[in-house]
mmCIF file as Biopython writes it, N, C-alpha, C and O atoms, coordinates in Angstrom:
data_model
#
loop_
_atom_site.group_PDB
_atom_site.id
_atom_site.type_symbol
_atom_site.label_atom_id
_atom_site.label_alt_id
_atom_site.label_comp_id
_atom_site.label_asym_id
_atom_site.label_entity_id
_atom_site.label_seq_id
_atom_site.pdbx_PDB_ins_code
_atom_site.Cartn_x
_atom_site.Cartn_y
_atom_site.Cartn_z
_atom_site.occupancy
_atom_site.B_iso_or_equiv
_atom_site.auth_seq_id
_atom_site.auth_asym_id
_atom_site.pdbx_PDB_model_num
ATOM 1   N N  . MET A ? 1  ? -3.664  -8.348 -4.172  1.0 0.0 1  A 1 
ATOM 2   C CA . MET A ? 1  ? -3.166  -8.451 -2.839  1.0 0.0 1  A 1 
ATOM 3   C C  . MET A ? 1  ? -3.686  -7.242 -2.068  1.0 0.0 1  A 1 
ATOM 4   O O  . MET A ? 1  ? -3.713  -6.127 -2.589  1.0 0.0 1  A 1 
ATOM 5   N N  . LYS A ? 2  ? -4.091  -7.468 -0.842  1.0 0.0 2  A 1 
ATOM 6   C CA . LYS A ? 2  ? -4.545  -6.382 0.026   1.0 0.0 2  A 1 
ATOM 7   C C  . LYS A ? 2  ? -3.425  -6.036 1.002   1.0 0.0 2  A 1 
ATOM 8   O O  . LYS A ? 2  ? -2.760  -6.917 1.547   1.0 0.0 2  A 1 
ATOM 9   N N  . ILE A ? 3  ? -3.232  -4.736 1.211   1.0 0.0 3  A 1 
ATOM 10  C CA . ILE A ? 3  ? -2.181  -4.257 2.111   1.0 0.0 3  A 1 
ATOM 11  C C  . ILE A ? 3  ? -2.814  -3.340 3.144   1.0 0.0 3  A 1 
ATOM 12  O O  . ILE A ? 3  ? -3.515  -2.390 2.796   1.0 0.0 3  A 1 
ATOM 13  N N  . LEU A ? 4  ? -2.565  -3.627 4.412   1.0 0.0 4  A 1 
ATOM 14  C CA . LEU A ? 4  ? -3.055  -2.810 5.513   1.0 0.0 4  A 1 
ATOM 15  C C  . LEU A ? 4  ? -1.905  -1.934 5.999   1.0 0.0 4  A 1 
ATOM 16  O O  . LEU A ? 4  ? -0.847  -2.441 6.373   1.0 0.0 4  A 1 
ATOM 17  N N  . VAL A ? 5  ? -2.114  -0.618 5.991   1.0 0.0 5  A 1 
ATOM 18  C CA . VAL A ? 5  ? -1.088  0.337  6.412   1.0 0.0 5  A 1 
ATOM 19  C C  . VAL A ? 5  ? -1.519  0.943  7.740   1.0 0.0 5  A 1 
ATOM 20  O O  . VAL A ? 5  ? -2.630  1.457  7.866   1.0 0.0 5  A 1 
ATOM 21  N N  . LEU A ? 6  ? -0.633  0.880  8.731   1.0 0.0 6  A 1 
ATOM 22  C CA . LEU A ? 6  ? -0.881  1.456  10.052  1.0 0.0 6  A 1 
ATOM 23  C C  . LEU A ? 6  ? 0.108   2.593  10.276  1.0 0.0 6  A 1 
ATOM 24  O O  . LEU A ? 6  ? 1.305   2.436  10.038  1.0 0.0 6  A 1 
ATOM 25  N N  . ASN A ? 7  ? -0.390  3.730  10.729  1.0 0.0 7  A 1 
ATOM 26  C CA . ASN A ? 7  ? 0.456   4.888  11.019  1.0 0.0 7  A 1 
ATOM 27  C C  . ASN A ? 7  ? 0.120   5.340  12.438  1.0 0.0 7  A 1 
ATOM 28  O O  . ASN A ? 7  ? -0.920  5.952  12.680  1.0 0.0 7  A 1 
ATOM 29  N N  . SER A ? 8  ? 1.015   5.029  13.366  1.0 0.0 8  A 1 
ATOM 30  C CA . SER A ? 8  ? 0.785   5.361  14.776  1.0 0.0 8  A 1 
ATOM 31  C C  . SER A ? 8  ? 1.618   6.561  15.173  1.0 0.0 8  A 1 
ATOM 32  O O  . SER A ? 8  ? 2.825   6.601  14.935  1.0 0.0 8  A 1 
ATOM 33  N N  . GLY A ? 9  ? 0.970   7.533  15.778  1.0 0.0 9  A 1 
ATOM 34  C CA . GLY A ? 9  ? 1.656   8.710  16.297  1.0 0.0 9  A 1 
ATOM 35  C C  . GLY A ? 9  ? 1.422   8.818  17.790  1.0 0.0 9  A 1 
ATOM 36  O O  . GLY A ? 9  ? 0.823   7.931  18.399  1.0 0.0 9  A 1 
ATOM 37  N N  . SER A ? 10 ? 1.891   9.895  18.374  1.0 0.0 10 A 1 
ATOM 38  C CA . SER A ? 10 ? 1.757   10.060 19.822  1.0 0.0 10 A 1 
ATOM 39  C C  . SER A ? 10 ? 0.322   10.335 20.246  1.0 0.0 10 A 1 
ATOM 40  O O  . SER A ? 10 ? -0.047  10.052 21.386  1.0 0.0 10 A 1 
ATOM 41  N N  . SER A ? 11 ? -0.503  10.888 19.340  1.0 0.0 11 A 1 
ATOM 42  C CA . SER A ? 11 ? -1.894  11.184 19.703  1.0 0.0 11 A 1 
ATOM 43  C C  . SER A ? 11 ? -2.888  10.735 18.640  1.0 0.0 11 A 1 
ATOM 44  O O  . SER A ? 11 ? -4.031  11.192 18.624  1.0 0.0 11 A 1 
ATOM 45  N N  . SER A ? 12 ? -2.452  9.831  17.742  1.0 0.0 12 A 1 
ATOM 46  C CA . SER A ? 12 ? -3.386  9.357  16.714  1.0 0.0 12 A 1 
ATOM 47  C C  . SER A ? 12 ? -2.961  7.996  16.173  1.0 0.0 12 A 1 
ATOM 48  O O  . SER A ? 12 ? -1.806  7.589  16.301  1.0 0.0 12 A 1 
ATOM 49  N N  . GLN A ? 13 ? -3.915  7.308  15.570  1.0 0.0 13 A 1 
ATOM 50  C CA . GLN A ? 13 ? -3.696  6.031  14.882  1.0 0.0 13 A 1 
ATOM 51  C C  . GLN A ? 13 ? -4.478  6.112  13.581  1.0 0.0 13 A 1 
ATOM 52  O O  . GLN A ? 13 ? -5.701  6.249  13.607  1.0 0.0 13 A 1 
ATOM 53  N N  . LYS A ? 14 ? -3.798  6.030  12.444  1.0 0.0 14 A 1 
ATOM 54  C CA . LYS A ? 14 ? -4.463  6.065  11.143  1.0 0.0 14 A 1 
ATOM 55  C C  . LYS A ? 14 ? -4.250  4.730  10.460  1.0 0.0 14 A 1 
ATOM 56  O O  . LYS A ? 14 ? -3.165  4.154  10.539  1.0 0.0 14 A 1 
ATOM 57  N N  . THR A ? 15 ? -5.288  4.229  9.783   1.0 0.0 15 A 1 
ATOM 58  C CA . THR A ? 15 ? -5.252  2.932  9.135   1.0 0.0 15 A 1 
ATOM 59  C C  . THR A ? 15 ? -5.894  3.033  7.761   1.0 0.0 15 A 1 
ATOM 60  O O  . THR A ? 15 ? -6.947  3.653  7.613   1.0 0.0 15 A 1 
ATOM 61  N N  . CYS A ? 16 ? -5.265  2.423  6.747   1.0 0.0 16 A 1 
ATOM 62  C CA . CYS A ? 16 ? -5.841  2.353  5.397   1.0 0.0 16 A 1 
ATOM 63  C C  . CYS A ? 16 ? -5.649  0.941  4.860   1.0 0.0 16 A 1 
ATOM 64  O O  . CYS A ? 16 ? -4.609  0.320  5.079   1.0 0.0 16 A 1 
ATOM 65  N N  . LEU A ? 17 ? -6.660  0.440  4.153   1.0 0.0 17 A 1 
ATOM 66  C CA . LEU A ? 17 ? -6.574  -0.849 3.483   1.0 0.0 17 A 1 
ATOM 67  C C  . LEU A ? 17 ? -6.569  -0.591 1.984   1.0 0.0 17 A 1 
ATOM 68  O O  . LEU A ? 17 ? -7.474  0.054  1.456   1.0 0.0 17 A 1 
ATOM 69  N N  . TYR A ? 18 ? -5.545  -1.098 1.299   1.0 0.0 18 A 1 
ATOM 70  C CA . TYR A ? 18 ? -5.396  -0.919 -0.144  1.0 0.0 18 A 1 
ATOM 71  C C  . TYR A ? 18 ? -5.473  -2.265 -0.840  1.0 0.0 18 A 1 
ATOM 72  O O  . TYR A ? 18 ? -5.145  -3.296 -0.254  1.0 0.0 18 A 1 
ATOM 73  N N  . GLU A ? 19 ? -5.909  -2.251 -2.097  1.0 0.0 19 A 1 
ATOM 74  C CA . GLU A ? 19 ? -5.824  -3.442 -2.945  1.0 0.0 19 A 1 
ATOM 75  C C  . GLU A ? 19 ? -4.874  -3.106 -4.080  1.0 0.0 19 A 1 
ATOM 76  O O  . GLU A ? 19 ? -5.095  -2.148 -4.821  1.0 0.0 19 A 1 
ATOM 77  N N  . ILE A ? 20 ? -3.811  -3.900 -4.217  1.0 0.0 20 A 1 
ATOM 78  C CA . ILE A ? 20 ? -2.778  -3.671 -5.223  1.0 0.0 20 A 1 
ATOM 79  C C  . ILE A ? 20 ? -2.786  -4.860 -6.185  1.0 0.0 20 A 1 
ATOM 80  O O  . ILE A ? 20 ? -2.796  -6.015 -5.759  1.0 0.0 20 A 1 
ATOM 81  N N  . SER A ? 21 ? -2.781  -4.563 -7.487  1.0 0.0 21 A 1 
ATOM 82  C CA . SER A ? 21 ? -2.741  -5.635 -8.485  1.0 0.0 21 A 1 
ATOM 83  C C  . SER A ? 21 ? -1.301  -6.136 -8.633  1.0 0.0 21 A 1 
ATOM 84  O O  . SER A ? 21 ? -0.398  -5.658 -7.946  1.0 0.0 21 A 1 
ATOM 85  N N  . GLU A ? 22 ? -1.097  -7.094 -9.526  1.0 0.0 22 A 1 
ATOM 86  C CA . GLU A ? 22 ? 0.243   -7.663 -9.703  1.0 0.0 22 A 1 
ATOM 87  C C  . GLU A ? 22 ? 1.236   -6.632 -10.229 1.0 0.0 22 A 1 
ATOM 88  O O  . GLU A ? 22 ? 2.423   -6.699 -9.910  1.0 0.0 22 A 1 
ATOM 89  N N  . THR A ? 23 ? 0.763   -5.677 -11.034 1.0 0.0 23 A 1 
ATOM 90  C CA . THR A ? 23 ? 1.640   -4.609 -11.514 1.0 0.0 23 A 1 
ATOM 91  C C  . THR A ? 23 ? 1.348   -3.350 -10.703 1.0 0.0 23 A 1 
ATOM 92  O O  . THR A ? 23 ? 0.192   -3.038 -10.419 1.0 0.0 23 A 1 
ATOM 93  N N  . LEU A ? 24 ? 2.390   -2.642 -10.340 1.0 0.0 24 A 1 
ATOM 94  C CA . LEU A ? 24 ? 2.209   -1.432 -9.539  1.0 0.0 24 A 1 
ATOM 95  C C  . LEU A ? 24 ? 1.560   -0.332 -10.372 1.0 0.0 24 A 1 
ATOM 96  O O  . LEU A ? 24 ? 1.955   -0.112 -11.517 1.0 0.0 24 A 1 
ATOM 97  N N  . PRO A ? 25 ? 0.574   0.359  -9.814  1.0 0.0 25 A 1 
ATOM 98  C CA . PRO A ? 25 ? -0.079  1.442  -10.551 1.0 0.0 25 A 1 
ATOM 99  C C  . PRO A ? 25 ? 0.821   2.682  -10.605 1.0 0.0 25 A 1 
ATOM 100 O O  . PRO A ? 25 ? 1.688   2.871  -9.752  1.0 0.0 25 A 1 
ATOM 101 N N  . GLU A ? 26 ? 0.601   3.521  -11.620 1.0 0.0 26 A 1 
ATOM 102 C CA . GLU A ? 26 ? 1.358   4.776  -11.715 1.0 0.0 26 A 1 
ATOM 103 C C  . GLU A ? 26 ? 0.983   5.728  -10.590 1.0 0.0 26 A 1 
ATOM 104 O O  . GLU A ? 26 ? 1.847   6.362  -9.984  1.0 0.0 26 A 1 
ATOM 105 N N  . ASP A ? 27 ? -0.318  5.822  -10.317 1.0 0.0 27 A 1 
ATOM 106 C CA . ASP A ? 27 ? -0.815  6.696  -9.258  1.0 0.0 27 A 1 
ATOM 107 C C  . ASP A ? 27 ? -1.226  5.855  -8.060  1.0 0.0 27 A 1 
ATOM 108 O O  . ASP A ? 27 ? -1.674  4.721  -8.226  1.0 0.0 27 A 1 
ATOM 109 N N  . PRO A ? 28 ? -1.079  6.394  -6.860  1.0 0.0 28 A 1 
ATOM 110 C CA . PRO A ? 28 ? -1.487  5.639  -5.673  1.0 0.0 28 A 1 
ATOM 111 C C  . PRO A ? 28 ? -2.979  5.310  -5.717  1.0 0.0 28 A 1 
ATOM 112 O O  . PRO A ? 28 ? -3.786  6.159  -6.097  1.0 0.0 28 A 1 
ATOM 113 N N  . PRO A ? 29 ? -3.353  4.092  -5.335  1.0 0.0 29 A 1 
ATOM 114 C CA . PRO A ? 29 ? -4.777  3.725  -5.324  1.0 0.0 29 A 1 
ATOM 115 C C  . PRO A ? 29 ? -5.499  4.388  -4.154  1.0 0.0 29 A 1 
ATOM 116 O O  . PRO A ? 29 ? -4.879  4.786  -3.168  1.0 0.0 29 A 1 
ATOM 117 N N  . ALA A ? 30 ? -6.803  4.495  -4.280  1.0 0.0 30 A 1 
ATOM 118 C CA . ALA A ? 30 ? -7.624  4.999  -3.177  1.0 0.0 30 A 1 
ATOM 119 C C  . ALA A ? 30 ? -7.767  3.902  -2.124  1.0 0.0 30 A 1 
ATOM 120 O O  . ALA A ? 30 ? -7.676  2.715  -2.439  1.0 0.0 30 A 1 
ATOM 121 N N  . CYS A ? 31 ? -7.989  4.302  -0.888  1.0 0.0 31 A 1 
ATOM 122 C CA . CYS A ? 31 ? -8.210  3.338  0.198   1.0 0.0 31 A 1 
ATOM 123 C C  . CYS A ? 31 ? -9.524  2.602  -0.023  1.0 0.0 31 A 1 
ATOM 124 O O  . CYS A ? 31 ? -10.521 3.207  -0.416  1.0 0.0 31 A 1 
ATOM 125 N N  . LEU A ? 32 ? -9.526  1.289  0.231   1.0 0.0 32 A 1 
ATOM 126 C CA . LEU A ? 32 ? -10.779 0.527  0.266   1.0 0.0 32 A 1 
ATOM 127 C C  . LEU A ? 32 ? -11.520 0.823  1.564   1.0 0.0 32 A 1 
ATOM 128 O O  . LEU A ? 32 ? -12.750 0.836  1.610   1.0 0.0 32 A 1 
ATOM 129 N N  . TRP A ? 33 ? -10.745 1.057  2.612   1.0 0.0 33 A 1 
ATOM 130 C CA . TRP A ? 33 ? -11.272 1.266  3.956   1.0 0.0 33 A 1 
ATOM 131 C C  . TRP A ? 33 ? -10.263 2.115  4.701   1.0 0.0 33 A 1 
ATOM 132 O O  . TRP A ? 33 ? -9.058  1.919  4.545   1.0 0.0 33 A 1 
ATOM 133 N N  . GLU A ? 34 ? -10.733 3.054  5.509   1.0 0.0 34 A 1 
ATOM 134 C CA . GLU A ? 34 ? -9.797  3.825  6.321   1.0 0.0 34 A 1 
ATOM 135 C C  . GLU A ? 34 ? -10.383 4.111  7.692   1.0 0.0 34 A 1 
ATOM 136 O O  . GLU A ? 34 ? -11.592 4.283  7.845   1.0 0.0 34 A 1 
ATOM 137 N N  . GLY A ? 35 ? -9.520  4.158  8.668   1.0 0.0 35 A 1 
ATOM 138 C CA . GLY A ? 35 ? -9.936  4.446  10.030  1.0 0.0 35 A 1 
ATOM 139 C C  . GLY A ? 35 ? -8.979  5.433  10.668  1.0 0.0 35 A 1 
ATOM 140 O O  . GLY A ? 35 ? -7.807  5.511  10.298  1.0 0.0 35 A 1 
ATOM 141 N N  . LYS A ? 36 ? -9.489  6.182  11.625  1.0 0.0 36 A 1 
ATOM 142 C CA . LYS A ? 36 ? -8.666  7.188  12.295  1.0 0.0 36 A 1 
ATOM 143 C C  . LYS A ? 36 ? -9.129  7.318  13.741  1.0 0.0 36 A 1 
ATOM 144 O O  . LYS A ? 36 ? -10.321 7.451  14.015  1.0 0.0 36 A 1 
ATOM 145 N N  . ILE A ? 37 ? -8.187  7.280  14.645  1.0 0.0 37 A 1 
ATOM 146 C CA . ILE A ? 37 ? -8.457  7.499  16.064  1.0 0.0 37 A 1 
ATOM 147 C C  . ILE A ? 37 ? -7.540  8.629  16.516  1.0 0.0 37 A 1 
ATOM 148 O O  . ILE A ? 37 ? -6.334  8.595  16.274  1.0 0.0 37 A 1 
ATOM 149 N N  . GLU A ? 38 ? -8.117  9.624  17.169  1.0 0.0 38 A 1 
ATOM 150 C CA . GLU A ? 38 ? -7.331  10.721 17.731  1.0 0.0 38 A 1 
ATOM 151 C C  . GLU A ? 38 ? -7.679  10.861 19.205  1.0 0.0 38 A 1 
ATOM 152 O O  . GLU A ? 38 ? -8.838  10.704 19.591  1.0 0.0 38 A 1 
ATOM 153 N N  . TRP A ? 39 ? -6.693  11.152 20.015  1.0 0.0 39 A 1 
ATOM 154 C CA . TRP A ? 39 ? -6.955  11.361 21.427  1.0 0.0 39 A 1 
ATOM 155 C C  . TRP A ? 39 ? -6.076  12.493 21.940  1.0 0.0 39 A 1 
ATOM 156 O O  . TRP A ? 39 ? -4.975  12.741 21.446  1.0 0.0 39 A 1 
ATOM 157 N N  . ASP A ? 40 ? -6.609  13.166 22.947  1.0 0.0 40 A 1 
ATOM 158 C CA . ASP A ? 40 ? -5.901  14.278 23.576  1.0 0.0 40 A 1 
ATOM 159 C C  . ASP A ? 40 ? -6.286  14.269 25.049  1.0 0.0 40 A 1 
ATOM 160 O O  . ASP A ? 40 ? -7.365  14.729 25.421  1.0 0.0 40 A 1 
ATOM 161 N N  . GLY A ? 41 ? -5.418  13.755 25.861  1.0 0.0 41 A 1 
ATOM 162 C CA . GLY A ? 41 ? -5.734  13.655 27.284  1.0 0.0 41 A 1 
ATOM 163 C C  . GLY A ? 41 ? -6.830  12.633 27.521  1.0 0.0 41 A 1 
ATOM 164 O O  . GLY A ? 41 ? -6.618  11.439 27.311  1.0 0.0 41 A 1 
ATOM 165 N N  . GLU A ? 42 ? -8.009  13.088 27.959  1.0 0.0 42 A 1 
ATOM 166 C CA . GLU A ? 42 ? -9.108  12.179 28.270  1.0 0.0 42 A 1 
ATOM 167 C C  . GLU A ? 42 ? -10.156 12.109 27.167  1.0 0.0 42 A 1 
ATOM 168 O O  . GLU A ? 42 ? -11.126 11.363 27.303  1.0 0.0 42 A 1 
ATOM 169 N N  . VAL A ? 43 ? -9.995  12.864 26.077  1.0 0.0 43 A 1 
ATOM 170 C CA . VAL A ? 43 ? -10.988 12.908 24.998  1.0 0.0 43 A 1 
ATOM 171 C C  . VAL A ? 43 ? -10.463 12.127 23.798  1.0 0.0 43 A 1 
ATOM 172 O O  . VAL A ? 43 ? -9.297  12.260 23.425  1.0 0.0 43 A 1 
ATOM 173 N N  . ALA A ? 44 ? -11.339 11.300 23.187  1.0 0.0 44 A 1 
ATOM 174 C CA . ALA A ? 44 ? -10.953 10.533 21.998  1.0 0.0 44 A 1 
ATOM 175 C C  . ALA A ? 44 ? -12.048 10.624 20.948  1.0 0.0 44 A 1 
ATOM 176 O O  . ALA A ? 44 ? -13.224 10.782 21.278  1.0 0.0 44 A 1 
ATOM 177 N N  . ALA A ? 45 ? -11.656 10.523 19.678  1.0 0.0 45 A 1 
ATOM 178 C CA . ALA A ? 45 ? -12.607 10.525 18.562  1.0 0.0 45 A 1 
ATOM 179 C C  . ALA A ? 45 ? -12.219 9.421  17.595  1.0 0.0 45 A 1 
ATOM 180 O O  . ALA A ? 45 ? -11.034 9.193  17.353  1.0 0.0 45 A 1 
ATOM 181 N N  . THR A ? 46 ? -13.220 8.727  17.036  1.0 0.0 46 A 1 
ATOM 182 C CA . THR A ? 46 ? -12.992 7.644  16.086  1.0 0.0 46 A 1 
ATOM 183 C C  . THR A ? 46 ? -13.785 7.905  14.818  1.0 0.0 46 A 1 
ATOM 184 O O  . THR A ? 46 ? -14.951 8.295  14.879  1.0 0.0 46 A 1 
ATOM 185 N N  . VAL A ? 47 ? -13.148 7.687  13.652  1.0 0.0 47 A 1 
ATOM 186 C CA . VAL A ? 47 ? -13.804 7.838  12.348  1.0 0.0 47 A 1 
ATOM 187 C C  . VAL A ? 47 ? -13.460 6.612  11.520  1.0 0.0 47 A 1 
ATOM 188 O O  . VAL A ? 47 ? -12.295 6.223  11.444  1.0 0.0 47 A 1 
ATOM 189 N N  . VAL A ? 48 ? -14.476 5.990  10.890  1.0 0.0 48 A 1 
ATOM 190 C CA . VAL A ? 48 ? -14.269 4.851  9.994   1.0 0.0 48 A 1 
ATOM 191 C C  . VAL A ? 48 ? -15.026 5.124  8.711   1.0 0.0 48 A 1 
ATOM 192 O O  . VAL A ? 48 ? -16.200 5.492  8.751   1.0 0.0 48 A 1 
ATOM 193 N N  . LYS A ? 49 ? -14.358 4.944  7.549   1.0 0.0 49 A 1 
ATOM 194 C CA . LYS A ? 49 ? -14.989 5.166  6.247   1.0 0.0 49 A 1 
ATOM 195 C C  . LYS A ? 49 ? -14.687 3.996  5.332   1.0 0.0 49 A 1 
ATOM 196 O O  . LYS A ? 49 ? -13.630 3.373  5.437   1.0 0.0 49 A 1 
ATOM 197 N N  . ASP A ? 50 ? -15.617 3.697  4.433   1.0 0.0 50 A 1 
ATOM 198 C CA . ASP A ? 50 ? -15.332 2.719  3.389   1.0 0.0 50 A 1 
ATOM 199 C C  . ASP A ? 50 ? -15.424 3.417  2.035   1.0 0.0 50 A 1 
ATOM 200 O O  . ASP A ? 50 ? -15.881 4.556  1.937   1.0 0.0 50 A 1 
ATOM 201 N N  . ALA A ? 51 ? -14.985 2.717  1.003   1.0 0.0 51 A 1 
ATOM 202 C CA . ALA A ? 51 ? -14.970 3.316  -0.341  1.0 0.0 51 A 1 
ATOM 203 C C  . ALA A ? 51 ? -16.311 3.357  -0.923  1.0 0.0 51 A 1 
ATOM 204 O O  . ALA A ? 51 ? -16.481 3.828  -2.047  1.0 0.0 51 A 1 
#
């Protein structure tokens, strides 16, 4: 199962996509994909990474 996690703050948006098997892992899995948007007034920056 794939799970998309969104974390919205007042000046940022962070996103991670995880793949979780039927049994929960002991340690948190690494992101398959992650994105980050930060803004401050009129300036914004975007970062996207894959595994």
